[in-house]
Coordinates of C-alpha atoms in Angstrom, one line a residue:
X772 CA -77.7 123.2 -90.0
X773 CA -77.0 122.5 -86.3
X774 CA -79.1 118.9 -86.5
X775 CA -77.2 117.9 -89.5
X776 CA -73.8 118.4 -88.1
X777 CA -75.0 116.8 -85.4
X778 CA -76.2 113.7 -86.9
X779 CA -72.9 113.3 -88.9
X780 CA -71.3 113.8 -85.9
X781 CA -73.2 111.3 -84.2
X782 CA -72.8 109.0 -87.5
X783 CA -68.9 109.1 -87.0
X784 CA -68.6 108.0 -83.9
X785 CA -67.4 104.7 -83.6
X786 CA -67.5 103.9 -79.6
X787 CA -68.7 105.6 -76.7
X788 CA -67.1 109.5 -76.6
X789 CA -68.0 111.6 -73.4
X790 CA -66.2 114.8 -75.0
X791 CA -68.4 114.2 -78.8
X792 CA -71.4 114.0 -76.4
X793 CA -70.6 116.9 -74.4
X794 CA -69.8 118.9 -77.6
X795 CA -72.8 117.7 -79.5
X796 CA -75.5 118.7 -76.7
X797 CA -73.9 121.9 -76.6
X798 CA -74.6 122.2 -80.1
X799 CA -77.9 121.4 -80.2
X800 CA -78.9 123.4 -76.8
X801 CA -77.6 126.3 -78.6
X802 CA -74.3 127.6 -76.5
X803 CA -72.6 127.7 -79.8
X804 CA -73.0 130.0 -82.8
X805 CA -73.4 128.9 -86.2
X806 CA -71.5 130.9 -88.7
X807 CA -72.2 128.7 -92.2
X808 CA -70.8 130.6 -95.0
X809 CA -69.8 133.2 -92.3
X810 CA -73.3 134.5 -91.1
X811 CA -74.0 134.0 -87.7
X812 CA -77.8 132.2 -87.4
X813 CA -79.8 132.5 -84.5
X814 CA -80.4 129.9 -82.6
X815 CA -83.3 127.8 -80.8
X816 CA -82.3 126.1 -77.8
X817 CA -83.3 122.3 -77.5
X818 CA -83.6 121.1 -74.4
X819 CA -86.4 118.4 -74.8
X820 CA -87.3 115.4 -77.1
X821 CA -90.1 116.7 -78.5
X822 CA -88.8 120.1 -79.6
X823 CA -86.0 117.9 -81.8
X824 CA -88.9 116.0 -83.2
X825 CA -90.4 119.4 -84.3
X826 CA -87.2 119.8 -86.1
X827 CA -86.9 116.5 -87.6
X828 CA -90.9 116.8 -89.1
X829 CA -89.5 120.1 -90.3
X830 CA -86.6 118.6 -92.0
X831 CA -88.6 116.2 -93.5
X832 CA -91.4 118.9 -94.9
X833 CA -88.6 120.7 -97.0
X834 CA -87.1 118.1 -97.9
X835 CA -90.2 116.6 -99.3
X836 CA -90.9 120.2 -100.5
X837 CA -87.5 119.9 -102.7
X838 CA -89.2 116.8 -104.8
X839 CA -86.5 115.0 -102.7
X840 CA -87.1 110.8 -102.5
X841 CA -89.2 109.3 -99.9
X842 CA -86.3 108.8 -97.7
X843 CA -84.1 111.5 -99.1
X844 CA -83.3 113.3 -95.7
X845 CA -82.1 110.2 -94.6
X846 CA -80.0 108.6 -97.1
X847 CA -78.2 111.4 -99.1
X848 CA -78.9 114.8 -96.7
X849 CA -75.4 115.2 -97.8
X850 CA -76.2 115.5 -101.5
X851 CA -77.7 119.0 -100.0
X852 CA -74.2 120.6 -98.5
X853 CA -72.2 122.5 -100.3
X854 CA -68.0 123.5 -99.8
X855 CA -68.1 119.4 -99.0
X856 CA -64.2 119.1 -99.6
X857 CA -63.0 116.4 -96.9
X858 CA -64.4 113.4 -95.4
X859 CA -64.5 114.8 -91.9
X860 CA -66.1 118.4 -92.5
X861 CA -69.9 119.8 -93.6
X862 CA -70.6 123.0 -94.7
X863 CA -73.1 125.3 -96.6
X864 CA -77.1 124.5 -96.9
X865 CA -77.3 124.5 -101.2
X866 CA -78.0 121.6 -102.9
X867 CA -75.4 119.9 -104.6
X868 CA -74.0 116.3 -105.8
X869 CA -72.0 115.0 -102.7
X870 CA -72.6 112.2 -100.5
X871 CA -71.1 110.6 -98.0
X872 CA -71.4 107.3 -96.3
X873 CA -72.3 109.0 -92.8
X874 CA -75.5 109.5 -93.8
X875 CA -76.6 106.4 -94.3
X876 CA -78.0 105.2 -91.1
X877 CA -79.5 108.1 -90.1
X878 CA -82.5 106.6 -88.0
X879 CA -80.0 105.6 -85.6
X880 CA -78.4 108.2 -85.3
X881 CA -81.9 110.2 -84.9
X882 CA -82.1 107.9 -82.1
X883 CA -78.9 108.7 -80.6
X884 CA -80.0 112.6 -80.6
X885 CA -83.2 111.8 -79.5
X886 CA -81.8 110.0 -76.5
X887 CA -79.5 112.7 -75.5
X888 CA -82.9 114.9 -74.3
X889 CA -85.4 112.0 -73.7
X890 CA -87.3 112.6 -70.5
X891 CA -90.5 111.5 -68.7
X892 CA -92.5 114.6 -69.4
X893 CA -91.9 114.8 -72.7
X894 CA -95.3 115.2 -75.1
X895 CA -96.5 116.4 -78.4
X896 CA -95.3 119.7 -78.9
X897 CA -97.9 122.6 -79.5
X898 CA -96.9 123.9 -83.0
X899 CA -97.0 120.0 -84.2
X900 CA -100.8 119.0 -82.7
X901 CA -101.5 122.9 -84.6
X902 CA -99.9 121.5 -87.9
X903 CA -101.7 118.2 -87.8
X904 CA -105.3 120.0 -86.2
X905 CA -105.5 122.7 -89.3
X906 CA -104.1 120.4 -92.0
X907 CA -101.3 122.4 -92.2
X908 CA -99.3 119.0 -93.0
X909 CA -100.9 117.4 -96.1
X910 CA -102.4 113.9 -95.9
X911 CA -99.9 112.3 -98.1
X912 CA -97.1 114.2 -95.8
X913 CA -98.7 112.9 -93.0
X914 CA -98.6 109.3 -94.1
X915 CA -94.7 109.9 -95.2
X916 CA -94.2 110.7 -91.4
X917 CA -95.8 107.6 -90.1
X918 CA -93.5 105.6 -91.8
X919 CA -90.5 107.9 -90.4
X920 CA -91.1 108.0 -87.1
X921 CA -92.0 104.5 -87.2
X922 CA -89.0 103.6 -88.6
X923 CA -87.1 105.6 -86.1
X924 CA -89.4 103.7 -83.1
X925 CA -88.5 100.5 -84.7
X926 CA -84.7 101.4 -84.3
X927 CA -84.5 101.9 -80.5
X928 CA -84.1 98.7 -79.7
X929 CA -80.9 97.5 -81.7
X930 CA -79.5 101.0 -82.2
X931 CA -75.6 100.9 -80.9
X932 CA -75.5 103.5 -78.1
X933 CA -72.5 106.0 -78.5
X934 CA -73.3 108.8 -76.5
X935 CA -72.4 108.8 -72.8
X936 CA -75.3 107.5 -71.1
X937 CA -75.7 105.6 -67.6
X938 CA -77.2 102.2 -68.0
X939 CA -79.7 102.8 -65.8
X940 CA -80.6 106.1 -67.3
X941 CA -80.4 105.0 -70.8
X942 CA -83.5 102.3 -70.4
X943 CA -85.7 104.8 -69.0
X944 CA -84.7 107.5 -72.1
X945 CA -85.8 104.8 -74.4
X946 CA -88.8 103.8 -72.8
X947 CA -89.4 107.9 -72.6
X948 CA -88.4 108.1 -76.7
X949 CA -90.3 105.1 -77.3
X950 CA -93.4 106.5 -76.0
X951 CA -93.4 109.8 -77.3
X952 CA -92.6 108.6 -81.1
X953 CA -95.8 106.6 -80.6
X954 CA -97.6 109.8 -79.1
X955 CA -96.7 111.2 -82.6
X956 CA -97.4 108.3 -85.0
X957 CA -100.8 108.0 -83.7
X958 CA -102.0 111.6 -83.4
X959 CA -101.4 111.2 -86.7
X960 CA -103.3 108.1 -87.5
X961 CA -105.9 109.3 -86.1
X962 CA -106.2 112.4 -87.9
X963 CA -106.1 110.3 -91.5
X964 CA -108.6 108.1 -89.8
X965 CA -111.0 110.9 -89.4
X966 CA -110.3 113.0 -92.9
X967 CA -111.0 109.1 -94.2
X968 CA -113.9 108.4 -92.6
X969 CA -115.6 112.3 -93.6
X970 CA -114.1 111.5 -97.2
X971 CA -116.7 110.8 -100.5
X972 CA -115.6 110.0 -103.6
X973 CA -115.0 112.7 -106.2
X974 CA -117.3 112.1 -109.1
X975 CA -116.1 114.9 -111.1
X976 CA -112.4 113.8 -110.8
X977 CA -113.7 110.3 -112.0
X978 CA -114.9 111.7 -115.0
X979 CA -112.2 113.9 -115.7
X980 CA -110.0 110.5 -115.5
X981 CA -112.8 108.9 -118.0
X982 CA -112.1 112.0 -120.4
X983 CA -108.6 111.5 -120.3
X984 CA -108.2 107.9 -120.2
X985 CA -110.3 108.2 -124.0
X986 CA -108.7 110.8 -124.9
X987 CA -105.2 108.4 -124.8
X988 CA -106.8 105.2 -125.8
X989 CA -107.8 107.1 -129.2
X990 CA -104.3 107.7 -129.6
X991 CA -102.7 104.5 -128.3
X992 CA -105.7 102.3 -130.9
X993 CA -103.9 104.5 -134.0
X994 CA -100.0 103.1 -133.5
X995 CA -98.6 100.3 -134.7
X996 CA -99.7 97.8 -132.2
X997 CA -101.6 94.6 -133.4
X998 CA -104.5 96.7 -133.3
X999 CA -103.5 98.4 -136.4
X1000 CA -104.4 95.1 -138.6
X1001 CA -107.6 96.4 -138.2
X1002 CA -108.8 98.0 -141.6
X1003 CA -111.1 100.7 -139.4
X1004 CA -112.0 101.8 -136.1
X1005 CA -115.4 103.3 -135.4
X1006 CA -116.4 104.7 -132.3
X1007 CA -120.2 104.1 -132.2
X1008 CA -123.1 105.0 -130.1
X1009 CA -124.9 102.1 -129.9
X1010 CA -124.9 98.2 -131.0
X1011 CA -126.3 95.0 -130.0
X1012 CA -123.0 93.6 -130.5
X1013 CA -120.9 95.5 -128.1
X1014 CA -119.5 92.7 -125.2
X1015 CA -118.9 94.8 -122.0
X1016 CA -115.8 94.9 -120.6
X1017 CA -114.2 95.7 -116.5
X1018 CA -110.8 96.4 -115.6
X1019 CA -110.1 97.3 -111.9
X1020 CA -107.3 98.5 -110.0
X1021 CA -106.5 99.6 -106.7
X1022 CA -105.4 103.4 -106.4
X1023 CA -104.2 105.3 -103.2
X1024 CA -107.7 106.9 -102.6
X1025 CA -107.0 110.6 -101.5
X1026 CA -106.6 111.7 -105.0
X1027 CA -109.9 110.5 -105.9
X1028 CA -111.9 111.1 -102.7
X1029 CA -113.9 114.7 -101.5
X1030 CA -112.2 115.9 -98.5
X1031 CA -108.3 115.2 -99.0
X1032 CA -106.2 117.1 -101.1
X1033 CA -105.7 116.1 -105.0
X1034 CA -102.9 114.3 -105.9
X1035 CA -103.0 114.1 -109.6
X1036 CA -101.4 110.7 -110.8
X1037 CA -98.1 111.3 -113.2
X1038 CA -99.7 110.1 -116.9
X1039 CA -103.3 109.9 -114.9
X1040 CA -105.3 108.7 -118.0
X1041 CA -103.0 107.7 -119.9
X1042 CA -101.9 104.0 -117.7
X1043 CA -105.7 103.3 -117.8
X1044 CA -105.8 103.5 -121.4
X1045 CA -102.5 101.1 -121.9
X1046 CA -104.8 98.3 -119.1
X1047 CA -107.5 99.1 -121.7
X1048 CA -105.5 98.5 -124.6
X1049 CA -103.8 95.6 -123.4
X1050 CA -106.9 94.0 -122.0
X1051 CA -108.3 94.5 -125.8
X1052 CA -105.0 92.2 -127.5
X1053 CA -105.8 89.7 -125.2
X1054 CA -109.6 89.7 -126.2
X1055 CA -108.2 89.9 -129.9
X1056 CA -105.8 86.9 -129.7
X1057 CA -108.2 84.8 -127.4
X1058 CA -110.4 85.5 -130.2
X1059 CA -107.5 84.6 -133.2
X1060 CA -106.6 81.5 -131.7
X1061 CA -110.0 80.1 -131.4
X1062 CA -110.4 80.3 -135.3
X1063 CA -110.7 77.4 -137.5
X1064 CA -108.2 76.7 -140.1
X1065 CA -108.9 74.5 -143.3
X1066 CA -104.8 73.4 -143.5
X1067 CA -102.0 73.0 -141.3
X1068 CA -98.0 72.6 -142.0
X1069 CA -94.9 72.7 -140.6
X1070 CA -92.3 75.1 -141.0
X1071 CA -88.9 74.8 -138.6
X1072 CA -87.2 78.3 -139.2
X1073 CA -87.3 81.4 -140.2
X1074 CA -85.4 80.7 -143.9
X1075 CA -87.9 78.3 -144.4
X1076 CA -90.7 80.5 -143.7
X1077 CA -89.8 82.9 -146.2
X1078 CA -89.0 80.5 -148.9
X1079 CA -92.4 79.2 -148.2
X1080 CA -94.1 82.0 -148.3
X1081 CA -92.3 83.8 -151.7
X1082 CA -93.2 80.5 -153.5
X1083 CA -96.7 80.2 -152.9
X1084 CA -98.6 81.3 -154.8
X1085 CA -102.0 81.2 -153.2
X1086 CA -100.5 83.3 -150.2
X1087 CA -100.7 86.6 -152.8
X1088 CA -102.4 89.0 -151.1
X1089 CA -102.3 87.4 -147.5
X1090 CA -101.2 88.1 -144.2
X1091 CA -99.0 86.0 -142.3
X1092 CA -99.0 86.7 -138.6
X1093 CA -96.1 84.9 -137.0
X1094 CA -96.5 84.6 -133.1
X1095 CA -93.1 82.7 -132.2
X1096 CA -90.6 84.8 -130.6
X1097 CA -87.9 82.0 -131.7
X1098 CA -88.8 82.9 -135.4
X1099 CA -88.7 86.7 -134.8
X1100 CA -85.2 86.4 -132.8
X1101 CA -84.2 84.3 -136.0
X1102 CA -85.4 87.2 -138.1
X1103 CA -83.1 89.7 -136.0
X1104 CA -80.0 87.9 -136.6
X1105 CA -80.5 87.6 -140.0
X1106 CA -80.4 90.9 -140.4
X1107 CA -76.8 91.0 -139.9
X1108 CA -76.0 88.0 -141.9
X1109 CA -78.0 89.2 -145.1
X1110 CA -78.1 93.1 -145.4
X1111 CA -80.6 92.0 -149.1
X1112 CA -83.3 90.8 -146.0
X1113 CA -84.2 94.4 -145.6
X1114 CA -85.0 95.3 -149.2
X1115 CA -87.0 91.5 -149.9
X1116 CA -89.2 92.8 -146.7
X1117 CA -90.1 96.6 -147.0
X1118 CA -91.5 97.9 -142.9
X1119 CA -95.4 99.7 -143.7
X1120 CA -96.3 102.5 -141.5
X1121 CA -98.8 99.5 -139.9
X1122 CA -95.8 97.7 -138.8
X1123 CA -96.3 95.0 -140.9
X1124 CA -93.9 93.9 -143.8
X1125 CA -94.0 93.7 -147.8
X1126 CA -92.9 90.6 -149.4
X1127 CA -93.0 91.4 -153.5
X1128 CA -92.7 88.4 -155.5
X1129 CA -93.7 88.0 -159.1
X1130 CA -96.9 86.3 -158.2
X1131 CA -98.0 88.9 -156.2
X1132 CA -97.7 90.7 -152.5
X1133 CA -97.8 89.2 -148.9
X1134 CA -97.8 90.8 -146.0
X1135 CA -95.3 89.5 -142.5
X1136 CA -96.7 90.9 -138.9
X1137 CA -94.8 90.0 -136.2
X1138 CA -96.2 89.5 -132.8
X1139 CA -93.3 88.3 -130.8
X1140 CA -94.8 89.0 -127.6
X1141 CA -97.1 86.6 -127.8
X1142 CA -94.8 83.6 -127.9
X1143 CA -96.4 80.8 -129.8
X1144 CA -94.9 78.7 -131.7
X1145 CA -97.3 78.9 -134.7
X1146 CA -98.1 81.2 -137.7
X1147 CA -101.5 82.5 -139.2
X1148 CA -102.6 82.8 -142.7
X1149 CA -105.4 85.1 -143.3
X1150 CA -106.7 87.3 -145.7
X1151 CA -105.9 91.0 -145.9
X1152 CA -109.2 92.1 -145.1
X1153 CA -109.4 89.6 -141.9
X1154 CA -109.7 92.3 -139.6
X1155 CA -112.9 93.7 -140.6
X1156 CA -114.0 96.1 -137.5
X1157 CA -113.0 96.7 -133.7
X1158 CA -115.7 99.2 -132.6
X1159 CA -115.4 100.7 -129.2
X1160 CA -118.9 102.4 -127.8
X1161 CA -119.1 105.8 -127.2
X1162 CA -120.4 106.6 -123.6
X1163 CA -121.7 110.0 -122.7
X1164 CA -119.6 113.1 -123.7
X1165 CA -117.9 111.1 -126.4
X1166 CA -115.8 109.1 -123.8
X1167 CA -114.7 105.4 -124.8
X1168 CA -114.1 104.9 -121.0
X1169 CA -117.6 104.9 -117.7
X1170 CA -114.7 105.3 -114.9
X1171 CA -116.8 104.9 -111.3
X1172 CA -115.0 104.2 -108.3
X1173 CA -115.9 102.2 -104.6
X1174 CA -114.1 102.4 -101.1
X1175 CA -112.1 99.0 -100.0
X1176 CA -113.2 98.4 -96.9
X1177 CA -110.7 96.3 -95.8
X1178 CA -107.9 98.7 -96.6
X1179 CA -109.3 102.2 -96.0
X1180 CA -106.9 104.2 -97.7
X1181 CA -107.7 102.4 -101.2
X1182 CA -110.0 102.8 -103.6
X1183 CA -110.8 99.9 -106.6
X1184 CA -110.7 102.1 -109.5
X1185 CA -113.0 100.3 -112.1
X1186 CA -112.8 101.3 -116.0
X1187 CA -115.8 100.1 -118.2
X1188 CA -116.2 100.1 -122.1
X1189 CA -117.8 98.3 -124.4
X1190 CA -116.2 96.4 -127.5
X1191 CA -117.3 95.0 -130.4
X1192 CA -114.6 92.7 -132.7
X1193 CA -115.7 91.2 -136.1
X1194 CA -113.2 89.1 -138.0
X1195 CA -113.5 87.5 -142.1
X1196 CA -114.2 83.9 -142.2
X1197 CA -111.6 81.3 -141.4
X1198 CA -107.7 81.6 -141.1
X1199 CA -106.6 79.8 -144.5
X1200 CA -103.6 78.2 -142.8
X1201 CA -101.7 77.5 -140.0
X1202 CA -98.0 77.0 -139.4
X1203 CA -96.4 75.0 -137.0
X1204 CA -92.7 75.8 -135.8
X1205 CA -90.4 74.3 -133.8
X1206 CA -90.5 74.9 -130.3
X1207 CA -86.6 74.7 -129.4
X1208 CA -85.9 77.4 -126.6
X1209 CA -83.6 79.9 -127.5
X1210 CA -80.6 81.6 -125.0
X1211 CA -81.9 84.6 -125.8

């Protein structure tokens, strides 16, 4: 409590203040009592740089403890005081929904703290080299402070001085501050560069990711993507067919590596599996726009469209797939203008659309995302198969992993499956539309 009524102390001062110095290094050496919410606190007496760096790592663990954001401690500390009725006081420790705009700098005023005990002997503190020795501070934790203290080193230079210092005396305290910040950062470097260098990759948390990465592509194939168009989905053991497939991304590597705490990923599995299915529509329209077509027309608008396809009659019991975004925008706003549009064109569970005329039914699929300014007219039963193999364990997904040498704290995360697409014959016809660009 004592560091954080200092710092907003220190944030509120505007230009140089002997007594606010005087008054804040008496706080922090301990010659005053804190009494927040009317307990009196013991107190540990500060009398060197190092010893307030302790306090600041400290800070940072509970803060980072509390789920706070990366910088949280420095932005918003004041989100965490309670009793926070004027602009000029702080007091209680409980979390709450206050903030103040004298928290926002707070590297500098770190720096102006800092300052205040900066000396020539100052060095690593015991308790800290302990902490970073036994792993007591995780690896991620570790990395957080990097960037802290760096940040904090980086701020030494154009940091507006506002404590009472001597010229003279103030050069060497920054020189002294600068050094031991750097002390700090790398100790810690070179701890991550050793639990890095001793790390292996986790093979069994690669296959748990390959468990659940099927586990959500199974689901993800089943919605009402453009995947559904497909009549069936097998998941087979073997085919001569099957076209292999590699998608690789770069992860932070401690989750997946032997040696550093796990980290599981928020929705681990289930991002892999939507870079899976993604990668598959491309594959699929690649695949759709290479098809041959035996006619070709032209159709302007949406109105047209749907006059077009109600009276012809050859287009019972076919599928348009429109790929224009223009033409599904159009579709939108008609919505409003014609409330009778949602009755002519009935939604199927698929996402596709019934047209009922009397010479028969045709189905509309949208697939605005694509943005082409052409439709396809298929048969229903275009989409015969997509087959995805089955690797070992019943897994759709191999998931193996290798080091990035070139940025050590990376791994290339690479997911492998097999796929297999068979489409009907020809497309029967395709539209043209116009390609005017819409505001929208």
């Amino acid at each position: 409590m004592r560091i954080c009524t200092c710092l907003y102390l220190t944030s509120r001062i505007n230009t140089s203040d002997k007594l606010m110095t005087h008054y804040i290094k008496l706080i922090l050496e301990g010659k005053l009592i804190d009494q927040t919410g009317g307990y009196e606190t013991p107190t540990e007496e500060i009398d060197n740089a190092s010893q307030l760096i302790k306090i600041l790592i400290r800070i940072c663990l509970w803060t980072w403890s509390e789920n706070m954001e990366h910088n949280g401690w420095m932005n918003s500390l004041a989100r965490r005081l309670r009793d926070y009725d004027k602009t000029d006081m702080v007091m209680g420790r409980v979390y709450s929904n206050v903030f103040d705009c004298g928290f926002i700098d707070m590297e500098q005023s770190w720096v102006q703290l800092l300052l205040i005990f900066s000396n020539k002997n100052d060095s690593v503190s015991k308790e800290i080299k302990e902490a970073i020795e036994n792993n007591y501070i995780t690896y991620r934790e570790k990395q957080r402070l990097i960037g802290v203290l760096s940040k904090i080193c980086n701020s030494i230079e154009y940091t507006k001085i506002k404590l009472t210092l001597t010229l003279d005396d103030l050069q060497t305290k920054k020189e002294n501050l600068r050094k031991l910040l750097q002390e700090h950062i790398n100790m810690l470097k070179k701890d991550l560069d050793m639990r890095l260098q001793d790390a292996a990759i986790d093979v069994h948390r690669l296959d748990s990711t390959a468990r659940k990465t099927s586990e959500h592509l199974r689901k993800r194939i089943k919605k009402t993507l453009p995947l559904s168009l497909f009549k069936s989905i097998d998941f087979k053991q073997a085919s001569d067919c099957f076209t292999k497939h590699k998608i690789s991304i770069k992860i932070d590597k401690e989750p997946y590596a032997e040696g550093i705490e796990s980290i599981p990923y928020i929705n681990e599995g289930d991002i892999q599996a939507d870079l899976i299915l993604k990668d598959i529509q491309r594959i699929i329209l690649s695949n759709l726009f290479s098809t041959g077509c035996s006619q070709h027309t032209v159709i302007e608008d949406f109105n047209m469209l749907i006059d077009h396809i109600k009276s012809s009659a050859d287009l019972a019991g076919k599928l348009v797939l429109v790929m224009s975004k223009e033409i599904f925008q159009q579709y939108n706003r008609m919505l409003f203008d014609n409330p009778n549009l949602r009755e002519l064109m009935r939604k199927n569970d698929d996402g596709s659309m019934n047209i009922t005329t009397e010479s028969g039914t045709r189905k509309v699929y949208f697939l605005p995302f694509v943005n082409q300014p052409f439709s396809l007219v298929v048969k229903d039963n275009y989409f015969t198969k997509l087959i995805i193999r089955e690797y070992d364990n019943n897994k759709l997904v191999n998931v193996t992993s290798e080091n990035i040498k070139s940025d050590s704290d990376k791994f290339k995360l690479t997911l492998n499956y097999e796929l297999n697409i068979v489409f009907e014959g020809n497309a029967d016809l395709k539209i043209a539309h116009s390609q005017r660009v819409t505001s929208e």
